Short mmCIF file of C-alpha atoms in Angstrom, two decimals:
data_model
loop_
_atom_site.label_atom_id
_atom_site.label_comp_id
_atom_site.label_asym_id
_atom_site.label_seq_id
_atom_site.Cartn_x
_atom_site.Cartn_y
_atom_site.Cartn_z
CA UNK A 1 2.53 60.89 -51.84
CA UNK A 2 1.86 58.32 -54.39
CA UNK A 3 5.04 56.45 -53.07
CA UNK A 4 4.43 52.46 -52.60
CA UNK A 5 5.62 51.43 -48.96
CA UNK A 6 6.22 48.03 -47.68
CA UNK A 7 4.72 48.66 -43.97
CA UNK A 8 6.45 51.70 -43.30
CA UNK A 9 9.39 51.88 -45.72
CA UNK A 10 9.11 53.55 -48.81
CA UNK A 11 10.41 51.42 -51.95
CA UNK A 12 12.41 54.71 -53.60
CA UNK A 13 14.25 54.98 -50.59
CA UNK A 14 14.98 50.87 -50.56
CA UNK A 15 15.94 51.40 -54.23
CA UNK A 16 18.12 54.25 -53.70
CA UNK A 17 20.51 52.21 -51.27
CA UNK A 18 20.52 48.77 -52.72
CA UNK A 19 19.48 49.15 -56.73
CA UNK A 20 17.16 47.43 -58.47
CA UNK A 21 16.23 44.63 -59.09
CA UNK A 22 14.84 43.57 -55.66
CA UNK A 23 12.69 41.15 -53.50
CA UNK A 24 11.25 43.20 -50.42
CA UNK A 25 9.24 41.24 -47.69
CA UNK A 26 7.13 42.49 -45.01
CA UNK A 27 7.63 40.50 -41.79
CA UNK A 28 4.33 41.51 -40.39
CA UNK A 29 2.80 39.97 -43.20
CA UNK A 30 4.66 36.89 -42.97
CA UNK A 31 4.10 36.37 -39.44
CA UNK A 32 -0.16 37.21 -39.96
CA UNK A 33 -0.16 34.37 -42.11
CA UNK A 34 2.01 32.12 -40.14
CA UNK A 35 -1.33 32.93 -37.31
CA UNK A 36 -4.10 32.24 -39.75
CA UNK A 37 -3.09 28.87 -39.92
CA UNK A 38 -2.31 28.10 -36.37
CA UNK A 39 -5.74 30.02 -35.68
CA UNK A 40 -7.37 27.69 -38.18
CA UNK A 41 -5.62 24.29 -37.40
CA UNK A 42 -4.29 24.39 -33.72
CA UNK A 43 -3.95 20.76 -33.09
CA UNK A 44 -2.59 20.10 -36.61
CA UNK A 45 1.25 19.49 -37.67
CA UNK A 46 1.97 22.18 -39.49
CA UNK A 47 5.29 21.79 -41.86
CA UNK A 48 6.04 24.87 -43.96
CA UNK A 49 7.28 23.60 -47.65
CA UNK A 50 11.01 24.51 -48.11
CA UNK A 51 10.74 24.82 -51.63
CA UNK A 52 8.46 27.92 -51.54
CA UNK A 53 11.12 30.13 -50.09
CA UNK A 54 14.32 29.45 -48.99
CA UNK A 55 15.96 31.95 -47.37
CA UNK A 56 17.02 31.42 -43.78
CA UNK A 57 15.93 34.68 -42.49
CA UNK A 58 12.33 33.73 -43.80
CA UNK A 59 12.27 30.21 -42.34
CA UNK A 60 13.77 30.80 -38.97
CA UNK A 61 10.79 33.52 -38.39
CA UNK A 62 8.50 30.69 -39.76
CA UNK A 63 10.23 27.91 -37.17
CA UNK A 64 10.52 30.18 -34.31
CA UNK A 65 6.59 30.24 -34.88
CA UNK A 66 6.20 26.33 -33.81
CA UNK A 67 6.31 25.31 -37.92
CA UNK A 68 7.94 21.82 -39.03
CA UNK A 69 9.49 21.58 -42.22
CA UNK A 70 8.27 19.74 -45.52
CA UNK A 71 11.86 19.03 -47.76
CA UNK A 72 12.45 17.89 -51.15
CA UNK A 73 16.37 17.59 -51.29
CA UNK A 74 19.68 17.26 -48.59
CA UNK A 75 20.16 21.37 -49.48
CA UNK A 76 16.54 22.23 -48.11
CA UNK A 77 17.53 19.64 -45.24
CA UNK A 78 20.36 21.14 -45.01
CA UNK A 79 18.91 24.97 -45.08
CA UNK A 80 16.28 23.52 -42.73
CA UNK A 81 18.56 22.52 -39.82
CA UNK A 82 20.18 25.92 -40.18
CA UNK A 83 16.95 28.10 -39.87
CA UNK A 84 16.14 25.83 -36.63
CA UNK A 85 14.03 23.61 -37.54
CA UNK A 86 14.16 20.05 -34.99
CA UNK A 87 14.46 17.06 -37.05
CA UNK A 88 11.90 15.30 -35.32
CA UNK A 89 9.34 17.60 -36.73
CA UNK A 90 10.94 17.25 -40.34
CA UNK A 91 9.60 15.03 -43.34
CA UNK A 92 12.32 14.37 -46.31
CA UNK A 93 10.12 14.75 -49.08
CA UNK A 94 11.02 13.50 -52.68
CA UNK A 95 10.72 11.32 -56.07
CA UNK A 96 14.60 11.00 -56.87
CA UNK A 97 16.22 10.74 -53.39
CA UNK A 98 20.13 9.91 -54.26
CA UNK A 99 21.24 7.60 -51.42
CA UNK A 100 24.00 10.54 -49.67
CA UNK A 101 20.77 12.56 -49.22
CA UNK A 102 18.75 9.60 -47.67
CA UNK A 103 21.88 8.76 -45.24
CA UNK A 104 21.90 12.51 -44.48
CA UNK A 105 18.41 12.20 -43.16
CA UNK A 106 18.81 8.85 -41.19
CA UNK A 107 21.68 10.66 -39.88
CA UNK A 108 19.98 13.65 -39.25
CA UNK A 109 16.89 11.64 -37.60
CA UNK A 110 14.00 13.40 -39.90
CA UNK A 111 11.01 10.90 -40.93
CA UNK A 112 10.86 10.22 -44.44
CA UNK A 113 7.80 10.36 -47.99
CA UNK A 114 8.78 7.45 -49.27
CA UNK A 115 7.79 7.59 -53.25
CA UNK A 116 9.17 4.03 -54.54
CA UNK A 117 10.00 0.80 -53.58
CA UNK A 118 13.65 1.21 -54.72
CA UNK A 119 13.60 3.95 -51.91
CA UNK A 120 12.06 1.90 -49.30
CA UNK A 121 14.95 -0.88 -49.79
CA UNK A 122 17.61 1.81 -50.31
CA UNK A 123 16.33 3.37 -46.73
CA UNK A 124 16.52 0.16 -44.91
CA UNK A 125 19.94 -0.85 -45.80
CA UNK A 126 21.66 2.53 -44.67
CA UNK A 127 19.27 2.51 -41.43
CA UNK A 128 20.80 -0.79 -40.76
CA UNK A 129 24.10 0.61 -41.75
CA UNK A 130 23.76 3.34 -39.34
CA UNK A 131 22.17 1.68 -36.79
CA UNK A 132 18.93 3.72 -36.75
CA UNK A 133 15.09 3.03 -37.01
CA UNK A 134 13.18 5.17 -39.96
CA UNK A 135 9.57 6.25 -38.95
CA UNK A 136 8.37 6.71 -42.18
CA UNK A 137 5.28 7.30 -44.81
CA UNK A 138 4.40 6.36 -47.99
CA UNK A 139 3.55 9.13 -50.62
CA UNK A 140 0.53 7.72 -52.45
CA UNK A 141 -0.72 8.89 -55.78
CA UNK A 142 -4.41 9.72 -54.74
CA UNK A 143 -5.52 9.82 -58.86
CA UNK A 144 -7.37 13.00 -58.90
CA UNK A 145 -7.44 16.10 -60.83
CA UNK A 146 -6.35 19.14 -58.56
CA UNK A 147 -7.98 21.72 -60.88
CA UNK A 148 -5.02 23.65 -61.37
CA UNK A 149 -2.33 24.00 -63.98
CA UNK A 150 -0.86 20.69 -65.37
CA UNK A 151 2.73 21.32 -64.74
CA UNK A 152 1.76 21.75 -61.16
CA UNK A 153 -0.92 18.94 -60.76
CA UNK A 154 1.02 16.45 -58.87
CA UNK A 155 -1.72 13.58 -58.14
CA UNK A 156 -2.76 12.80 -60.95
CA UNK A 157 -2.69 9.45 -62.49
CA UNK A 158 -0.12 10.38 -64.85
CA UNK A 159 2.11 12.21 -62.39
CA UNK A 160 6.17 10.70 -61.39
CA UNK A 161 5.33 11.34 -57.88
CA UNK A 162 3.74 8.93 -55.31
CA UNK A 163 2.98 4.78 -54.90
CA UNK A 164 0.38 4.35 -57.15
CA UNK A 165 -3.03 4.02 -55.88
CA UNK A 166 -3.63 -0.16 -56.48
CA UNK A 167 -0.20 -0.90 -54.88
CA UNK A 168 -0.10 1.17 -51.65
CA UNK A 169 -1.58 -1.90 -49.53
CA UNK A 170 1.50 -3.70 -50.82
CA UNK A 171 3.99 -1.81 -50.08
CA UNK A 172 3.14 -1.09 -47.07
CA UNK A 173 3.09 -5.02 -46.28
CA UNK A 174 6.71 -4.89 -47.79
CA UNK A 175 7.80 -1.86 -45.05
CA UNK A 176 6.45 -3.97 -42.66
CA UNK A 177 9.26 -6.66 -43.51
CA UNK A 178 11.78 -4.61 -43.57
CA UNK A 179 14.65 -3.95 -41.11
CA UNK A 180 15.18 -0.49 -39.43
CA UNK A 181 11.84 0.64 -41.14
CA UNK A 182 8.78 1.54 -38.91
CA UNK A 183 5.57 2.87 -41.30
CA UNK A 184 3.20 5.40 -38.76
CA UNK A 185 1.74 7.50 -41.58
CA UNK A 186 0.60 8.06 -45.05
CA UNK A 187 1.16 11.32 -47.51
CA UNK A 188 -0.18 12.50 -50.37
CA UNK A 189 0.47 15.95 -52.29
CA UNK A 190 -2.09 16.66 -55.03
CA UNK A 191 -0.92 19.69 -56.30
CA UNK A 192 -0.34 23.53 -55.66
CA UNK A 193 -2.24 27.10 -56.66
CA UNK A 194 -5.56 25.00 -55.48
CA UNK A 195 -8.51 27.69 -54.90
CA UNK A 196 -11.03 24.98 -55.19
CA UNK A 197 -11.34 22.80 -51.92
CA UNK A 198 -13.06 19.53 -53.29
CA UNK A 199 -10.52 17.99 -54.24
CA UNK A 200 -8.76 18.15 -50.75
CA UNK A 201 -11.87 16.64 -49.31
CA UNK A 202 -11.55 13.62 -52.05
CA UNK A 203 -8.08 13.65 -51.28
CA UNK A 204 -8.18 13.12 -47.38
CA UNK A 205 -11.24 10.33 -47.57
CA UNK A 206 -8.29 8.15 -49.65
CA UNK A 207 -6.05 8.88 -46.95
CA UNK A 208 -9.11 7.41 -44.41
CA UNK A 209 -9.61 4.83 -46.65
CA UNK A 210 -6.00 3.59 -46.71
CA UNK A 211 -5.84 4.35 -42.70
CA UNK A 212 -8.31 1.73 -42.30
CA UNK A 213 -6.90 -0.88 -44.34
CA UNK A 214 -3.33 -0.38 -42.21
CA UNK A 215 -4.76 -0.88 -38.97
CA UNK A 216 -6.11 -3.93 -40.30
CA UNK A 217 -2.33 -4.87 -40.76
CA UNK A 218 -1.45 -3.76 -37.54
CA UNK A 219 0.05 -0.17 -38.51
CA UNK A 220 -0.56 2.45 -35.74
CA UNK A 221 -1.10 4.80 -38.15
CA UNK A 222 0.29 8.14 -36.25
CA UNK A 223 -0.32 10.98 -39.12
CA UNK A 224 -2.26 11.59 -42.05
CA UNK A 225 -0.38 14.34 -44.46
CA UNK A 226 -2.65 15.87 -46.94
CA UNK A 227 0.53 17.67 -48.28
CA UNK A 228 0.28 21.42 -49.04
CA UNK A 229 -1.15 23.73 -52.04
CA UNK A 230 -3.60 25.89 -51.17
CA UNK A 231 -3.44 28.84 -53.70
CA UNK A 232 -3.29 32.19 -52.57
CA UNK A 233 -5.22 35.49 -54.92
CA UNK A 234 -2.69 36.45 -57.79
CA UNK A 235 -5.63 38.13 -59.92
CA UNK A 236 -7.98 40.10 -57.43
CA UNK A 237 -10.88 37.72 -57.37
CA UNK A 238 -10.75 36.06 -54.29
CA UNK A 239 -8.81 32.95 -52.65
CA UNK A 240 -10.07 30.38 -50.02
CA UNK A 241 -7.92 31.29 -46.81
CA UNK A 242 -6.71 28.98 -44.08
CA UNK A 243 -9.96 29.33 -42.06
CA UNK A 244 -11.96 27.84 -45.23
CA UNK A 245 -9.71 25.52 -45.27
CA UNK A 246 -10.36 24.10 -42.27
CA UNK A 247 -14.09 24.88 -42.08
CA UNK A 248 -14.24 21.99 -44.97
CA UNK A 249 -11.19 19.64 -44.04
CA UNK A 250 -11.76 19.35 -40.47
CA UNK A 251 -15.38 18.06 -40.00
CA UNK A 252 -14.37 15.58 -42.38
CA UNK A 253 -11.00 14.56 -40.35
CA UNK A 254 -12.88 14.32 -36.90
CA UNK A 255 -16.02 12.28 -38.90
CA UNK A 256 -13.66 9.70 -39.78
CA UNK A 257 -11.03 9.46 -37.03
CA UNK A 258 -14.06 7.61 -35.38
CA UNK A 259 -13.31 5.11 -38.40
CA UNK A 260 -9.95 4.97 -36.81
CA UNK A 261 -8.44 3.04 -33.41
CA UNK A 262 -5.35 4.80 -34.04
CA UNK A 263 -5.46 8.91 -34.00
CA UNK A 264 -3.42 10.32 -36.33
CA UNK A 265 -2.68 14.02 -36.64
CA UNK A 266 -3.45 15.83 -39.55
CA UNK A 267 -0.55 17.29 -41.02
CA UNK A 268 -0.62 20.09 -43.87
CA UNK A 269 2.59 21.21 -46.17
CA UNK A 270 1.43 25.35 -46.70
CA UNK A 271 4.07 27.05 -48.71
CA UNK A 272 2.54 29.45 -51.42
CA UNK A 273 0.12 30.33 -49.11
CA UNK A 274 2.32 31.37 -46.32
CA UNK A 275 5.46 33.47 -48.29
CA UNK A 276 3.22 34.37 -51.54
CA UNK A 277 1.65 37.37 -50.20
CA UNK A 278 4.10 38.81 -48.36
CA UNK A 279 6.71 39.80 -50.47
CA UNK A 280 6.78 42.07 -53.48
CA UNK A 281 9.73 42.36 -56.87
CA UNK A 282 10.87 45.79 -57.76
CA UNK A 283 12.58 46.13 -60.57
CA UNK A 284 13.26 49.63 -63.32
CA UNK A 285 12.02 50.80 -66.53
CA UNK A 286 15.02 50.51 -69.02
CA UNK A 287 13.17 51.44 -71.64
CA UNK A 288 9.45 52.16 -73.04
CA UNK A 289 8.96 50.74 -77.17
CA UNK A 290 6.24 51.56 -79.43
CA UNK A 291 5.86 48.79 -81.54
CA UNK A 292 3.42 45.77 -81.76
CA UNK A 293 2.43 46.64 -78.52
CA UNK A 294 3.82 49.28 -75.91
CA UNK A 295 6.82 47.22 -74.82
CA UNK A 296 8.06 48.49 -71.09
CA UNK A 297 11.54 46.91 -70.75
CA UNK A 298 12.76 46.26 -67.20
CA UNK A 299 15.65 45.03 -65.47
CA UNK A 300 13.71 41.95 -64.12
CA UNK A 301 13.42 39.13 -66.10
CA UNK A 302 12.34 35.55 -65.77
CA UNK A 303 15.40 35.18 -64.46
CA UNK A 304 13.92 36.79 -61.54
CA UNK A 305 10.71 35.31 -61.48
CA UNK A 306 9.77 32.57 -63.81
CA UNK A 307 5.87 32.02 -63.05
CA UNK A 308 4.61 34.01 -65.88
CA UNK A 309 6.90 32.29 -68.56
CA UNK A 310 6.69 28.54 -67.14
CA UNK A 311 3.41 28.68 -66.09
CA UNK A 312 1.68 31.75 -68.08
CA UNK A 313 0.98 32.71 -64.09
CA UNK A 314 -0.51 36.26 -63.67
CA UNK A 315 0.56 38.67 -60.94
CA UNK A 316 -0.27 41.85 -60.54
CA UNK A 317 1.76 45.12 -61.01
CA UNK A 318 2.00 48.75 -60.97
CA UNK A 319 3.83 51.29 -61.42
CA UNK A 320 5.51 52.15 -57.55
CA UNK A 321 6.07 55.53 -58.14
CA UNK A 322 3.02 56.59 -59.62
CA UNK A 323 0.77 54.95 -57.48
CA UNK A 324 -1.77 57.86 -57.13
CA UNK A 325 -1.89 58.47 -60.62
CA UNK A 326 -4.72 57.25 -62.97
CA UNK A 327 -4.34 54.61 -65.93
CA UNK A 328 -3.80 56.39 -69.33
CA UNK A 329 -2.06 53.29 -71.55
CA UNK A 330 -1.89 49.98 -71.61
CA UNK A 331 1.36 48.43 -71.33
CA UNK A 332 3.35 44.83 -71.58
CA UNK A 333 6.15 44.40 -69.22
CA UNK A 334 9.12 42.53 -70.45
CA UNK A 335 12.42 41.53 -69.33
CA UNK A 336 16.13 41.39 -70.58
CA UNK A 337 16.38 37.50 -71.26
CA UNK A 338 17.23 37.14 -74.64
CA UNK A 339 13.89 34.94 -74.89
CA UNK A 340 10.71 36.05 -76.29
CA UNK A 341 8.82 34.40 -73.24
CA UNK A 342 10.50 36.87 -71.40
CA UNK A 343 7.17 38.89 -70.40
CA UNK A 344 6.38 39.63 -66.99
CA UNK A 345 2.87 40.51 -67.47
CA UNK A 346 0.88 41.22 -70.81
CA UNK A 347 -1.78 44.09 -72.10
CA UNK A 348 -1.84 46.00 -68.33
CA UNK A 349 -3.24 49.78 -67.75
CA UNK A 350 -1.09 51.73 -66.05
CA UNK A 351 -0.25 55.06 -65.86
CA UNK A 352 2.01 57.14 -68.14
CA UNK A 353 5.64 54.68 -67.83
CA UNK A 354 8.62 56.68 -68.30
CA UNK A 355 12.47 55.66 -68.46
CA UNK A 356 13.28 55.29 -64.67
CA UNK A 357 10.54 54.69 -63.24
CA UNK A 358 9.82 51.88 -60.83
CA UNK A 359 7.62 48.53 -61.73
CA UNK A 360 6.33 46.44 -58.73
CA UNK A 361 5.22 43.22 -59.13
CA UNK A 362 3.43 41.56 -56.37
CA UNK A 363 3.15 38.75 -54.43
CA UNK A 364 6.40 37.11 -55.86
CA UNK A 365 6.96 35.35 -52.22
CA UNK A 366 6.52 31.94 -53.74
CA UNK A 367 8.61 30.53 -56.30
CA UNK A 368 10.54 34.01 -57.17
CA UNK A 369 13.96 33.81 -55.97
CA UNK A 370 14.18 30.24 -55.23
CA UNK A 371 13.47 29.72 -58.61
CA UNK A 372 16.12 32.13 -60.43
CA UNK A 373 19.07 31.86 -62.43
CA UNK A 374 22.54 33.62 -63.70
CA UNK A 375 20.81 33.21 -67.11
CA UNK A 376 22.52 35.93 -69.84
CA UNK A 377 25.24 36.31 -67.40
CA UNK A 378 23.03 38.20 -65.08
CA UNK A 379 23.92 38.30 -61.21
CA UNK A 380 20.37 37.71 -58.73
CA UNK A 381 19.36 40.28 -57.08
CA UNK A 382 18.99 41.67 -53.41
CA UNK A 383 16.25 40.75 -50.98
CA UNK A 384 15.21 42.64 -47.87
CA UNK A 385 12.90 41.97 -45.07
CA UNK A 386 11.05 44.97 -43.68
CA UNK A 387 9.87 45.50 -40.22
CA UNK A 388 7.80 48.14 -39.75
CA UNK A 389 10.14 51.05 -40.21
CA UNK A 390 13.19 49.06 -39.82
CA UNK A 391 14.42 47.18 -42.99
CA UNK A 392 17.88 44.14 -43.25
CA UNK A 393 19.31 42.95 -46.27
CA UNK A 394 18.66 39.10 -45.80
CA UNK A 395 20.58 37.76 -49.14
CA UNK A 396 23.34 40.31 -50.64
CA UNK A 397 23.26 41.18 -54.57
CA UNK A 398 25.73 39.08 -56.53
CA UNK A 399 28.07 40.15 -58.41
CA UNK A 400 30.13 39.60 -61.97
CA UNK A 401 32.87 37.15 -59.89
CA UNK A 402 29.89 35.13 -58.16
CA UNK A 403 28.76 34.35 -62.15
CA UNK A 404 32.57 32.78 -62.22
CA UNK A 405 33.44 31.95 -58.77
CA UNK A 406 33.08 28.44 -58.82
CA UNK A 407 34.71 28.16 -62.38
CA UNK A 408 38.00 25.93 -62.99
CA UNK A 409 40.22 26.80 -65.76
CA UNK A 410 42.38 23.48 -67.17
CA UNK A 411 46.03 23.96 -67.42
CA UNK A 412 46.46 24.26 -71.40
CA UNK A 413 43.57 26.98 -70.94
CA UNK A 414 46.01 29.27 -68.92
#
């Protein structure tokens, strides 16, 4: 009845109990692309990238599913071990590690990305300390262009991230040296919102390359992590899915393992391209302005989602109410941030949008929530997991007291 439903729960009657705005994700869709990939790469180490989506309801279906866990922090370690991840199938992940967080994963047993050589010397002293070996990798910086947007091009040259590429041979000589630190793999991360697969190929021949090279030093070289960011089809036109993926990467893999006396696993880091999809952001017309453009103001801002105005990242959206009912205008949706990047998505047809009607935007899975903010004072929203006709609130709304909760107020203040 024109009505958008998330599997079999329509989004006015979501809206009706819990407000707007509000993430809504469809298990069913979740767990379909958890299957792609183990369909695609069964004998591959599949860790799911934390910082995609963080909630614990979301990762412990994703872990229950046989998924390891790609971190960047000790709070995504720490979220992690809650959603049931095992440390041993955990990498800690990271340019800036401060040293609490890297004694929180010797602690905690997880293998490490090691991305300097202050890190490396920092790791060895408190796995002495605590008595512990470190099985460990070094994130290289592969130098090549990911084809995607800059700010998320993360092997470049240029890039903080990763040993760069003329000094990975050394420092891997230097691990070798150290106490309490045992190197079995190498990583590299080139990137994410990749639709073009060349570059992974590129990428994964340096990984050989260096492979070699260790077992020359005497390195059992155990895994090979080609990282994650494999883009998933904001605009319509078509995304590579996990079975291209492996159609190109593993031919390659299994061609030069034979290189190899060691054999190393192939690990992958999917994120986007497991919670993108699968989740949509609902959020109400305020008000519709006639001005430069026809201005649709919603409750939703980048506050909410922050692609569009940090990356200029499309998504798709419609109008959730109205979905049987043919374009008439054309429409820019914008948010309540008191910033004039504050536009969800530009120059859109739609149908007729009146006051109080319902905007989705969709596939907001990946870097939505994780990435908001209590910007302008505004509480975060609600999010919901739906399965089939059965729905759970899996984070609460905030409220005014959780924008001061944590305040202090000095003495001479009160």
């Amino acid at each position: 009845n024109g009505i958008l439903h998330v599997e079999d729960v329509s989004v006015v009657e979501l809206v009706e109990k819990l407000g707007t705005p509000l993430y809504i994700t469809s298990r069913s869709k979740l767990e379909a692309n958890l299957k792609a990939y183990k369909d695609a790469f069964p004998e591959a180490g599949l860790l799911y990238a934390v910082k995609a989506n963080n909630n614990i309801s979301i990762m412990r279906i994703i872990a229950r599913k046989g998924f390891g866990a790609d971190v960047f922090s000790g709070g995504e370690l720490y979220m992690a071990m809650l959603a049931g991840f095992k440390p041993e199938t955990i990498l800690f992940n990271g340019n800036s590690k401060s040293d609490d967080e890297i004694r929180m994963g010797v602690k905690t047993g997880v293998k490490f990305s090691v991305d300097s050589l202050d890190e490396l010397y920092t790791i060895s002293e408190i796995a002495l300390e605590e008595g512990k070996d470190v099985e460990m990798a070094f994130r290289i910086n592969p130098e090549i262009d990911p084809k995607t947007h800059p700010k998320i091009a993360t092997g470049l040259k240029t890039s903080k991230f990763g040993i760069p590429w003329g000094r990975v041979l050394d420092a891997y000589r230097i691990a070798l040296e150290l106490p309490n630190i045992v190197p079995i793999g190498i990583h590299c991360h080139i990137g994410s919102q990749i639709t073009e697969l060349s570059p992974f190929v590129e990428a994964l021949n340096r990984l050989f390359d260096v492979a070699v090279k260790l077992e020359e030093m005497g390195i059992e070289v155990k895994f090979l992590d080609l990282g994650g960011g494999l883009g998933i089809d904001y605009e319509g036109k078509g995304a590579p899915t996990p079975k291209d993926f492996a159609n190109i990467i593993l031919p390659v893999f299994e061609k030069r393992s034979k290189e190899l006396r060691s054999k190393p696993e192939l690990w992958l880091e999917p994120g986007r391209s497991i919670v993108g999809d699968t989740t949509i952001l609902l959020t109400r017309v305020n008000a519709v302005k006639r001005s430069y453009k026809n201005f649709v103001a919603v409750d939703a801002g980048f506050n909410l989602l922050i692609r569009p105005a940090m990356y200029g990242a499309y998504h798709r959206v419609a109008v959730a109410n109205k979905m049987d009912k043919p374009a008439e205008d054309v429409y820019t949706i914008v948010g309540p941030i008191c910033e004039s990047g504050d536009i969800l998505a530009e120059d859109r047809k739609l149908p007729k949008v009146e006051k109080g009607d319902l905007i989705v935007i969709f596939d907001t899975g990946a870097y939505g929530f994780v990435m908001s903010s209590q910007y302008n004072g505004r509480p975060r929203c609600a999010e919901v997991l739906v399965d089939g006709s059965r729905w759970y609130v899996i984070r609460e709304r905030e409220s005014y007291y959780d924008l001061i909760g944590r305040q202090m107020i000095p003495d001479f203040l009160l």
